[in-house]
């Protein structure tokens, strides 16, 4: 685990230098004198969370045992696939990277503890802009980490001739023994989502809030049979939950919450708003399998706009769509047969 | 955390398919019938280690709490920087990826528990060769994981138009409360390394053994004041340990263990074998700060070829080289001033 940045394995950019650029971003008047205080502050920020016994700067980080099981997840994001570095503030990319991993922890009902960041920074002819990119990403990572009280405990930063690649690992803990998997859905359970879906490409895919607060409110107060986050679109992810749970599901098309962005996108996409809600990815809402008699209690806690029932799990496998009295088979893409 | 492989976000390669290719590698006669048994076997292999409560297949993995602090590290390796995918068996790359992370855990005196693998697989015109590459890397990862009793609990696999990028996170546990950091070296401690150095580019950088067994033998039997693994070369890494420990070190040049590969490399490199031993990276031996009166005991346990004293930590900061009676300053590159 290294926090130095090797340019073609020869010239090195120290972590401190990256932080120094970051500090300049934060404070345009920042000079060399402020550098040390910023570095001291940044390291302190990484260390001061009690869960990090040993943070940035050694071969590995040490997290204090608090008597709970550990939950761990990783996500990699590449330029041109998960974001377009040329057209987006790099801080948003850093925030998305953290949020996407924390969304995975939320989907398990886990509480985040720490993150590790790996960066492959592309080398250009302008070293200052390379460092600025690294610093802005790190700034976004810090913002999101601070927002969610997560310690940044380490990482690995490299420069290379390829495109920007970011990889983040998030470590969390199981709270009160409760883990939500995607395999516990039962026939009769409601299909519940935590917010409106579709059109995330217009902005939400970069700026979403992982549903950690929702989980803190709901955990141990409501029986959740299964959960996952919606990263590849409701229909694809619901089918995955069905497969893992050995059941099927019927979606009530009229009740699926369609985001305003899905409507906006449909004006030029040739798809309906519903198709966007079913098929677009990166909503990062949670998909929940909920016993029917838990719905009222859940809505009383989180609000009815954050617990929207839009279907029912069935013993018959596969994905189905109900519109009025008609039930038709649905493809994982959201395509409805015989429509 | 996804174990599917999205080709430009449309076509998907399932994890099972990657395993299927892997199975074909293992068994050239393998057919569709063997696929399912291989997948079942591979998943079982990931699950059967008791530390993995929940492994591959959900949003995150769950590791059982065993009452110990958690140690976590991550390393990213890129084609053209850390390996050359065109000229190396991909299984060796997979093994190196695991071994480099386990070496970081060994340097902390930690015991490995689980790993998560992220892959960015380049798309070529030949999908079968792309899948073969992913499968061979995975095969190497599995081999190394099995060798060291580490559970593969998750990851994230993506295809893209860029070069091969691999990122691995290793989770370990602190045993008997013992953590070796790089900041504990004391003036008077010996500089000790666990094996011969230099020339790793000739092969060892891909095929080294992380010093986990060494650590299991030594932990709680010998007082180790500081430790790190030698990834960027003895002189660079020793200087890092000195900086972290607020001290300096004098290397006894005559006692530095020079690998046969360093001698071989020196025949055409224009450098001396010693310069290779001091400056080459990726030895992945451990660098230890050891109280002088612990050396005999350590050598009795691991053998004198695996505990080689080659210098002394000093209160005077910086890196120094002793040759006979002369002491000169040394650069982090291994360059000795006034030589």
PDB file of N, CA, C and O in Angstrom, chain B residues 14-70:
ATOM      1  N   UNK B  14     -21.152 -13.508 -17.636  1.00  0.00           N
ATOM      2  CA  UNK B  14     -21.399 -13.885 -16.245  1.00  0.00           C
ATOM      3  C   UNK B  14     -20.129 -14.456 -15.627  1.00  0.00           C
ATOM      4  O   UNK B  14     -19.264 -14.979 -16.317  1.00  0.00           O
ATOM      5  N   UNK B  15     -20.045 -14.328 -14.327  1.00  0.00           N
ATOM      6  CA  UNK B  15     -18.954 -14.901 -13.553  1.00  0.00           C
ATOM      7  C   UNK B  15     -18.816 -16.394 -13.875  1.00  0.00           C
ATOM      8  O   UNK B  15     -17.717 -16.904 -14.066  1.00  0.00           O
ATOM      9  N   UNK B  16     -19.958 -17.051 -13.984  1.00  0.00           N
ATOM     10  CA  UNK B  16     -19.949 -18.482 -14.280  1.00  0.00           C
ATOM     11  C   UNK B  16     -19.225 -18.779 -15.588  1.00  0.00           C
ATOM     12  O   UNK B  16     -18.533 -19.783 -15.708  1.00  0.00           O
ATOM     13  N   UNK B  17     -19.411 -17.910 -16.569  1.00  0.00           N
ATOM     14  CA  UNK B  17     -18.754 -18.138 -17.853  1.00  0.00           C
ATOM     15  C   UNK B  17     -17.243 -18.013 -17.711  1.00  0.00           C
ATOM     16  O   UNK B  17     -16.492 -18.772 -18.314  1.00  0.00           O
ATOM     17  N   UNK B  18     -16.819 -17.035 -16.933  1.00  0.00           N
ATOM     18  CA  UNK B  18     -15.381 -16.895 -16.697  1.00  0.00           C
ATOM     19  C   UNK B  18     -14.846 -18.157 -16.034  1.00  0.00           C
ATOM     20  O   UNK B  18     -13.825 -18.708 -16.424  1.00  0.00           O
ATOM     21  N   UNK B  19     -15.599 -18.650 -15.063  1.00  0.00           N
ATOM     22  CA  UNK B  19     -15.184 -19.876 -14.393  1.00  0.00           C
ATOM     23  C   UNK B  19     -15.177 -21.044 -15.354  1.00  0.00           C
ATOM     24  O   UNK B  19     -14.350 -21.928 -15.270  1.00  0.00           O
ATOM     25  N   UNK B  20     -16.127 -21.010 -16.298  1.00  0.00           N
ATOM     26  CA  UNK B  20     -16.194 -22.096 -17.270  1.00  0.00           C
ATOM     27  C   UNK B  20     -14.912 -22.142 -18.103  1.00  0.00           C
ATOM     28  O   UNK B  20     -14.320 -23.189 -18.298  1.00  0.00           O
ATOM     29  N   UNK B  21     -14.481 -20.975 -18.567  1.00  0.00           N
ATOM     30  CA  UNK B  21     -13.232 -20.934 -19.323  1.00  0.00           C
ATOM     31  C   UNK B  21     -12.092 -21.445 -18.447  1.00  0.00           C
ATOM     32  O   UNK B  21     -11.254 -22.228 -18.862  1.00  0.00           O
ATOM     33  N   UNK B  22     -12.109 -21.001 -17.186  1.00  0.00           N
ATOM     34  CA  UNK B  22     -11.085 -21.424 -16.255  1.00  0.00           C
ATOM     35  C   UNK B  22     -11.086 -22.944 -16.114  1.00  0.00           C
ATOM     36  O   UNK B  22     -10.042 -23.581 -16.058  1.00  0.00           O
ATOM     37  N   UNK B  23     -12.265 -23.499 -16.105  1.00  0.00           N
ATOM     38  CA  UNK B  23     -12.389 -24.945 -15.985  1.00  0.00           C
ATOM     39  C   UNK B  23     -11.805 -25.627 -17.213  1.00  0.00           C
ATOM     40  O   UNK B  23     -11.148 -26.660 -17.125  1.00  0.00           O
ATOM     41  N   UNK B  24     -12.022 -25.023 -18.378  1.00  0.00           N
ATOM     42  CA  UNK B  24     -11.456 -25.599 -19.596  1.00  0.00           C
ATOM     43  C   UNK B  24      -9.934 -25.603 -19.538  1.00  0.00           C
ATOM     44  O   UNK B  24      -9.285 -26.512 -20.025  1.00  0.00           O
ATOM     45  N   UNK B  25      -9.397 -24.558 -18.919  1.00  0.00           N
ATOM     46  CA  UNK B  25      -7.954 -24.513 -18.747  1.00  0.00           C
ATOM     47  C   UNK B  25      -7.474 -25.666 -17.886  1.00  0.00           C
ATOM     48  O   UNK B  25      -6.458 -26.287 -18.159  1.00  0.00           O
ATOM     49  N   UNK B  26      -8.238 -25.896 -16.830  1.00  0.00           N
ATOM     50  CA  UNK B  26      -7.842 -26.939 -15.896  1.00  0.00           C
ATOM     51  C   UNK B  26      -8.007 -28.314 -16.510  1.00  0.00           C
ATOM     52  O   UNK B  26      -7.277 -29.233 -16.213  1.00  0.00           O
ATOM     53  N   UNK B  27      -9.022 -28.433 -17.345  1.00  0.00           N
ATOM     54  CA  UNK B  27      -9.378 -29.732 -17.891  1.00  0.00           C
ATOM     55  C   UNK B  27      -9.749 -29.557 -19.358  1.00  0.00           C
ATOM     56  O   UNK B  27     -10.869 -29.210 -19.680  1.00  0.00           O
ATOM     57  N   UNK B  28      -8.796 -29.795 -20.256  1.00  0.00           N
ATOM     58  CA  UNK B  28      -9.034 -29.532 -21.666  1.00  0.00           C
ATOM     59  C   UNK B  28     -10.189 -30.353 -22.226  1.00  0.00           C
ATOM     60  O   UNK B  28     -10.739 -30.012 -23.260  1.00  0.00           O
ATOM     61  N   UNK B  29     -10.562 -31.408 -21.543  1.00  0.00           N
ATOM     62  CA  UNK B  29     -11.673 -32.231 -22.020  1.00  0.00           C
ATOM     63  C   UNK B  29     -13.008 -31.729 -21.482  1.00  0.00           C
ATOM     64  O   UNK B  29     -14.051 -32.280 -21.775  1.00  0.00           O
ATOM     65  N   UNK B  30     -12.952 -30.696 -20.673  1.00  0.00           N
ATOM     66  CA  UNK B  30     -14.142 -30.232 -19.968  1.00  0.00           C
ATOM     67  C   UNK B  30     -15.266 -29.837 -20.920  1.00  0.00           C
ATOM     68  O   UNK B  30     -15.042 -29.146 -21.898  1.00  0.00           O
ATOM     69  N   UNK B  31     -16.452 -30.238 -20.634  1.00  0.00           N
ATOM     70  CA  UNK B  31     -17.614 -29.872 -21.439  1.00  0.00           C
ATOM     71  C   UNK B  31     -18.649 -29.202 -20.580  1.00  0.00           C
ATOM     72  O   UNK B  31     -18.381 -28.813 -19.451  1.00  0.00           O
ATOM     73  N   UNK B  32     -19.832 -29.046 -21.124  1.00  0.00           N
ATOM     74  CA  UNK B  32     -20.898 -28.357 -20.431  1.00  0.00           C
ATOM     75  C   UNK B  32     -21.243 -29.051 -19.114  1.00  0.00           C
ATOM     76  O   UNK B  32     -21.593 -28.405 -18.138  1.00  0.00           O
ATOM     77  N   UNK B  33     -21.127 -30.370 -19.098  1.00  0.00           N
ATOM     78  CA  UNK B  33     -21.461 -31.101 -17.883  1.00  0.00           C
ATOM     79  C   UNK B  33     -20.518 -30.774 -16.740  1.00  0.00           C
ATOM     80  O   UNK B  33     -20.930 -30.697 -15.596  1.00  0.00           O
ATOM     81  N   UNK B  34     -19.271 -30.595 -17.112  1.00  0.00           N
ATOM     82  CA  UNK B  34     -18.285 -30.298 -16.083  1.00  0.00           C
ATOM     83  C   UNK B  34     -18.404 -28.859 -15.592  1.00  0.00           C
ATOM     84  O   UNK B  34     -17.964 -28.540 -14.501  1.00  0.00           O
ATOM     85  N   UNK B  35     -19.014 -28.015 -16.426  1.00  0.00           N
ATOM     86  CA  UNK B  35     -19.099 -26.605 -16.059  1.00  0.00           C
ATOM     87  C   UNK B  35     -19.746 -26.434 -14.697  1.00  0.00           C
ATOM     88  O   UNK B  35     -19.209 -25.788 -13.815  1.00  0.00           O
ATOM     89  N   UNK B  36     -20.938 -27.060 -14.577  1.00  0.00           N
ATOM     90  CA  UNK B  36     -21.682 -26.857 -13.341  1.00  0.00           C
ATOM     91  C   UNK B  36     -20.931 -27.383 -12.132  1.00  0.00           C
ATOM     92  O   UNK B  36     -20.931 -26.763 -11.068  1.00  0.00           O
ATOM     93  N   UNK B  37     -20.273 -28.496 -12.300  1.00  0.00           N
ATOM     94  CA  UNK B  37     -19.546 -29.048 -11.157  1.00  0.00           C
ATOM     95  C   UNK B  37     -18.347 -28.163 -10.816  1.00  0.00           C
ATOM     96  O   UNK B  37     -18.012 -27.973  -9.653  1.00  0.00           O
ATOM     97  N   UNK B  38     -17.736 -27.558 -11.866  1.00  0.00           N
ATOM     98  CA  UNK B  38     -16.625 -26.658 -11.586  1.00  0.00           C
ATOM     99  C   UNK B  38     -17.110 -25.405 -10.862  1.00  0.00           C
ATOM    100  O   UNK B  38     -16.496 -24.964  -9.887  1.00  0.00           O
ATOM    101  N   UNK B  39     -18.217 -24.840 -11.346  1.00  0.00           N
ATOM    102  CA  UNK B  39     -18.747 -23.632 -10.705  1.00  0.00           C
ATOM    103  C   UNK B  39     -19.111 -23.933  -9.259  1.00  0.00           C
ATOM    104  O   UNK B  39     -18.762 -23.182  -8.336  1.00  0.00           O
ATOM    105  N   UNK B  40     -19.765 -25.063  -9.073  1.00  0.00           N
ATOM    106  CA  UNK B  40     -20.134 -25.460  -7.711  1.00  0.00           C
ATOM    107  C   UNK B  40     -18.876 -25.613  -6.856  1.00  0.00           C
ATOM    108  O   UNK B  40     -18.818 -25.148  -5.722  1.00  0.00           O
ATOM    109  N   UNK B  41     -17.848 -26.206  -7.459  1.00  0.00           N
ATOM    110  CA  UNK B  41     -16.608 -26.412  -6.731  1.00  0.00           C
ATOM    111  C   UNK B  41     -15.938 -25.076  -6.402  1.00  0.00           C
ATOM    112  O   UNK B  41     -15.472 -24.846  -5.286  1.00  0.00           O
ATOM    113  N   UNK B  42     -15.923 -24.166  -7.400  1.00  0.00           N
ATOM    114  CA  UNK B  42     -15.243 -22.881  -7.207  1.00  0.00           C
ATOM    115  C   UNK B  42     -15.948 -22.051  -6.143  1.00  0.00           C
ATOM    116  O   UNK B  42     -15.306 -21.427  -5.304  1.00  0.00           O
ATOM    117  N   UNK B  43     -17.269 -22.039  -6.189  1.00  0.00           N
ATOM    118  CA  UNK B  43     -18.004 -21.283  -5.169  1.00  0.00           C
ATOM    119  C   UNK B  43     -17.802 -21.910  -3.795  1.00  0.00           C
ATOM    120  O   UNK B  43     -17.626 -21.218  -2.801  1.00  0.00           O
ATOM    121  N   UNK B  44     -17.816 -23.221  -3.772  1.00  0.00           N
ATOM    122  CA  UNK B  44     -17.619 -23.926  -2.512  1.00  0.00           C
ATOM    123  C   UNK B  44     -16.236 -23.605  -1.947  1.00  0.00           C
ATOM    124  O   UNK B  44     -16.094 -23.379  -0.760  1.00  0.00           O
ATOM    125  N   UNK B  45     -15.261 -23.541  -2.855  1.00  0.00           N
ATOM    126  CA  UNK B  45     -13.906 -23.227  -2.408  1.00  0.00           C
ATOM    127  C   UNK B  45     -13.865 -21.848  -1.768  1.00  0.00           C
ATOM    128  O   UNK B  45     -13.194 -21.635  -0.766  1.00  0.00           O
ATOM    129  N   UNK B  46     -14.599 -20.911  -2.359  1.00  0.00           N
ATOM    130  CA  UNK B  46     -14.636 -19.560  -1.805  1.00  0.00           C
ATOM    131  C   UNK B  46     -15.371 -19.546  -0.471  1.00  0.00           C
ATOM    132  O   UNK B  46     -15.066 -18.763   0.404  1.00  0.00           O
ATOM    133  N   UNK B  47     -16.343 -20.397  -0.322  1.00  0.00           N
ATOM    134  CA  UNK B  47     -17.173 -20.359   0.877  1.00  0.00           C
ATOM    135  C   UNK B  47     -16.637 -21.217   2.021  1.00  0.00           C
ATOM    136  O   UNK B  47     -16.953 -20.964   3.162  1.00  0.00           O
ATOM    137  N   UNK B  48     -15.863 -22.232   1.685  1.00  0.00           N
ATOM    138  CA  UNK B  48     -15.655 -23.235   2.718  1.00  0.00           C
ATOM    139  C   UNK B  48     -14.709 -22.786   3.819  1.00  0.00           C
ATOM    140  O   UNK B  48     -14.669 -23.396   4.875  1.00  0.00           O
ATOM    141  N   UNK B  49     -13.943 -21.721   3.566  1.00  0.00           N
ATOM    142  CA  UNK B  49     -13.090 -21.229   4.633  1.00  0.00           C
ATOM    143  C   UNK B  49     -13.976 -20.564   5.682  1.00  0.00           C
ATOM    144  O   UNK B  49     -14.844 -19.764   5.363  1.00  0.00           O
ATOM    145  N   UNK B  50     -13.783 -20.923   6.936  1.00  0.00           N
ATOM    146  CA  UNK B  50     -14.741 -20.498   7.967  1.00  0.00           C
ATOM    147  C   UNK B  50     -14.810 -18.983   8.148  1.00  0.00           C
ATOM    148  O   UNK B  50     -15.804 -18.460   8.620  1.00  0.00           O
ATOM    149  N   UNK B  51     -13.754 -18.260   7.726  1.00  0.00           N
ATOM    150  CA  UNK B  51     -13.760 -16.814   7.929  1.00  0.00           C
ATOM    151  C   UNK B  51     -14.790 -16.090   7.056  1.00  0.00           C
ATOM    152  O   UNK B  51     -15.197 -14.982   7.366  1.00  0.00           O
ATOM    153  N   UNK B  52     -15.200 -16.717   5.941  1.00  0.00           N
ATOM    154  CA  UNK B  52     -16.153 -16.058   5.043  1.00  0.00           C
ATOM    155  C   UNK B  52     -17.573 -16.484   5.406  1.00  0.00           C
ATOM    156  O   UNK B  52     -18.019 -17.563   5.054  1.00  0.00           O
ATOM    157  N   UNK B  53     -18.291 -15.610   6.105  1.00  0.00           N
ATOM    158  CA  UNK B  53     -19.686 -15.902   6.426  1.00  0.00           C
ATOM    159  C   UNK B  53     -20.547 -15.798   5.183  1.00  0.00           C
ATOM    160  O   UNK B  53     -21.529 -16.500   5.022  1.00  0.00           O
ATOM    161  N   UNK B  54     -20.201 -14.843   4.327  1.00  0.00           N
ATOM    162  CA  UNK B  54     -20.942 -14.625   3.082  1.00  0.00           C
ATOM    163  C   UNK B  54     -19.922 -14.176   2.056  1.00  0.00           C
ATOM    164  O   UNK B  54     -19.227 -13.188   2.261  1.00  0.00           O
ATOM    165  N   UNK B  55     -19.802 -14.932   0.971  1.00  0.00           N
ATOM    166  CA  UNK B  55     -18.758 -14.650  -0.007  1.00  0.00           C
ATOM    167  C   UNK B  55     -19.307 -14.047  -1.284  1.00  0.00           C
ATOM    168  O   UNK B  55     -20.201 -13.212  -1.254  1.00  0.00           O
ATOM    169  N   UNK B  56     -18.772 -14.500  -2.405  1.00  0.00           N
ATOM    170  CA  UNK B  56     -19.124 -13.964  -3.723  1.00  0.00           C
ATOM    171  C   UNK B  56     -20.626 -14.047  -3.964  1.00  0.00           C
ATOM    172  O   UNK B  56     -21.258 -15.052  -3.668  1.00  0.00           O
ATOM    173  N   UNK B  57     -21.211 -12.972  -4.508  1.00  0.00           N
ATOM    174  CA  UNK B  57     -22.587 -13.066  -4.982  1.00  0.00           C
ATOM    175  C   UNK B  57     -23.551 -12.060  -4.396  1.00  0.00           C
ATOM    176  O   UNK B  57     -24.687 -11.980  -4.848  1.00  0.00           O
ATOM    177  N   UNK B  58     -23.147 -11.304  -3.408  1.00  0.00           N
ATOM    178  CA  UNK B  58     -24.049 -10.286  -2.873  1.00  0.00           C
ATOM    179  C   UNK B  58     -23.394  -8.916  -3.035  1.00  0.00           C
ATOM    180  O   UNK B  58     -22.381  -8.782  -3.703  1.00  0.00           O
ATOM    181  N   UNK B  59     -24.017  -7.868  -2.484  1.00  0.00           N
ATOM    182  CA  UNK B  59     -23.449  -6.530  -2.636  1.00  0.00           C
ATOM    183  C   UNK B  59     -22.108  -6.394  -1.928  1.00  0.00           C
ATOM    184  O   UNK B  59     -21.276  -5.572  -2.301  1.00  0.00           O
ATOM    185  N   UNK B  60     -21.924  -7.167  -0.880  1.00  0.00           N
ATOM    186  CA  UNK B  60     -20.684  -7.126  -0.121  1.00  0.00           C
ATOM    187  C   UNK B  60     -20.470  -8.491   0.520  1.00  0.00           C
ATOM    188  O   UNK B  60     -21.383  -9.319   0.556  1.00  0.00           O
ATOM    189  N   UNK B  61     -19.270  -8.721   1.003  1.00  0.00           N
ATOM    190  CA  UNK B  61     -18.964  -9.965   1.699  1.00  0.00           C
ATOM    191  C   UNK B  61     -19.018  -9.732   3.205  1.00  0.00           C
ATOM    192  O   UNK B  61     -18.867  -8.605   3.671  1.00  0.00           O
ATOM    193  N   UNK B  62     -19.240 -10.789   3.950  1.00  0.00           N
ATOM    194  CA  UNK B  62     -19.275 -10.684   5.409  1.00  0.00           C
ATOM    195  C   UNK B  62     -18.214 -11.620   5.985  1.00  0.00           C
ATOM    196  O   UNK B  62     -18.185 -12.810   5.663  1.00  0.00           O
ATOM    197  N   UNK B  63     -17.344 -11.057   6.814  1.00  0.00           N
ATOM    198  CA  UNK B  63     -16.296 -11.835   7.468  1.00  0.00           C
ATOM    199  C   UNK B  63     -16.621 -11.944   8.955  1.00  0.00           C
ATOM    200  O   UNK B  63     -16.929 -10.944   9.604  1.00  0.00           O
ATOM    201  N   UNK B  64     -16.526 -13.150   9.465  1.00  0.00           N
ATOM    202  CA  UNK B  64     -16.873 -13.379  10.861  1.00  0.00           C
ATOM    203  C   UNK B  64     -15.901 -12.672  11.792  1.00  0.00           C
ATOM    204  O   UNK B  64     -14.690 -12.690  11.572  1.00  0.00           O
ATOM    205  N   UNK B  65     -16.445 -12.061  12.816  1.00  0.00           N
ATOM    206  CA  UNK B  65     -15.601 -11.467  13.847  1.00  0.00           C
ATOM    207  C   UNK B  65     -14.988 -12.570  14.700  1.00  0.00           C
ATOM    208  O   UNK B  65     -15.668 -13.461  15.160  1.00  0.00           O
ATOM    209  N   UNK B  66     -13.669 -12.485  14.866  1.00  0.00           N
ATOM    210  CA  UNK B  66     -13.003 -13.489  15.693  1.00  0.00           C
ATOM    211  C   UNK B  66     -12.300 -12.812  16.866  1.00  0.00           C
ATOM    212  O   UNK B  66     -11.355 -13.361  17.434  1.00  0.00           O
ATOM    213  N   UNK B  67     -12.764 -11.607  17.189  1.00  0.00           N
ATOM    214  CA  UNK B  67     -12.235 -10.940  18.364  1.00  0.00           C
ATOM    215  C   UNK B  67     -10.872 -10.311  18.155  1.00  0.00           C
ATOM    216  O   UNK B  67     -10.131 -10.096  19.110  1.00  0.00           O
ATOM    217  N   UNK B  68     -10.525 -10.045  16.890  1.00  0.00           N
ATOM    218  CA  UNK B  68      -9.210  -9.477  16.613  1.00  0.00           C
ATOM    219  C   UNK B  68      -9.350  -8.225  15.762  1.00  0.00           C
ATOM    220  O   UNK B  68     -10.299  -8.079  15.001  1.00  0.00           O
ATOM    221  N   UNK B  69      -8.369  -7.349  15.860  1.00  0.00           N
ATOM    222  CA  UNK B  69      -8.341  -6.184  14.984  1.00  0.00           C
ATOM    223  C   UNK B  69      -8.158  -6.625  13.532  1.00  0.00           C
ATOM    224  O   UNK B  69      -7.570  -7.676  13.253  1.00  0.00           O
ATOM    225  N   UNK B  70      -8.665  -5.792  12.632  1.00  0.00           N
ATOM    226  CA  UNK B  70      -8.610  -6.090  11.204  1.00  0.00           C
ATOM    227  C   UNK B  70      -7.489  -5.292  10.553  1.00  0.00           C
ATOM    228  O   UNK B  70      -7.318  -4.116  10.830  1.00  0.00           O
TER     229      UNK B  70
END
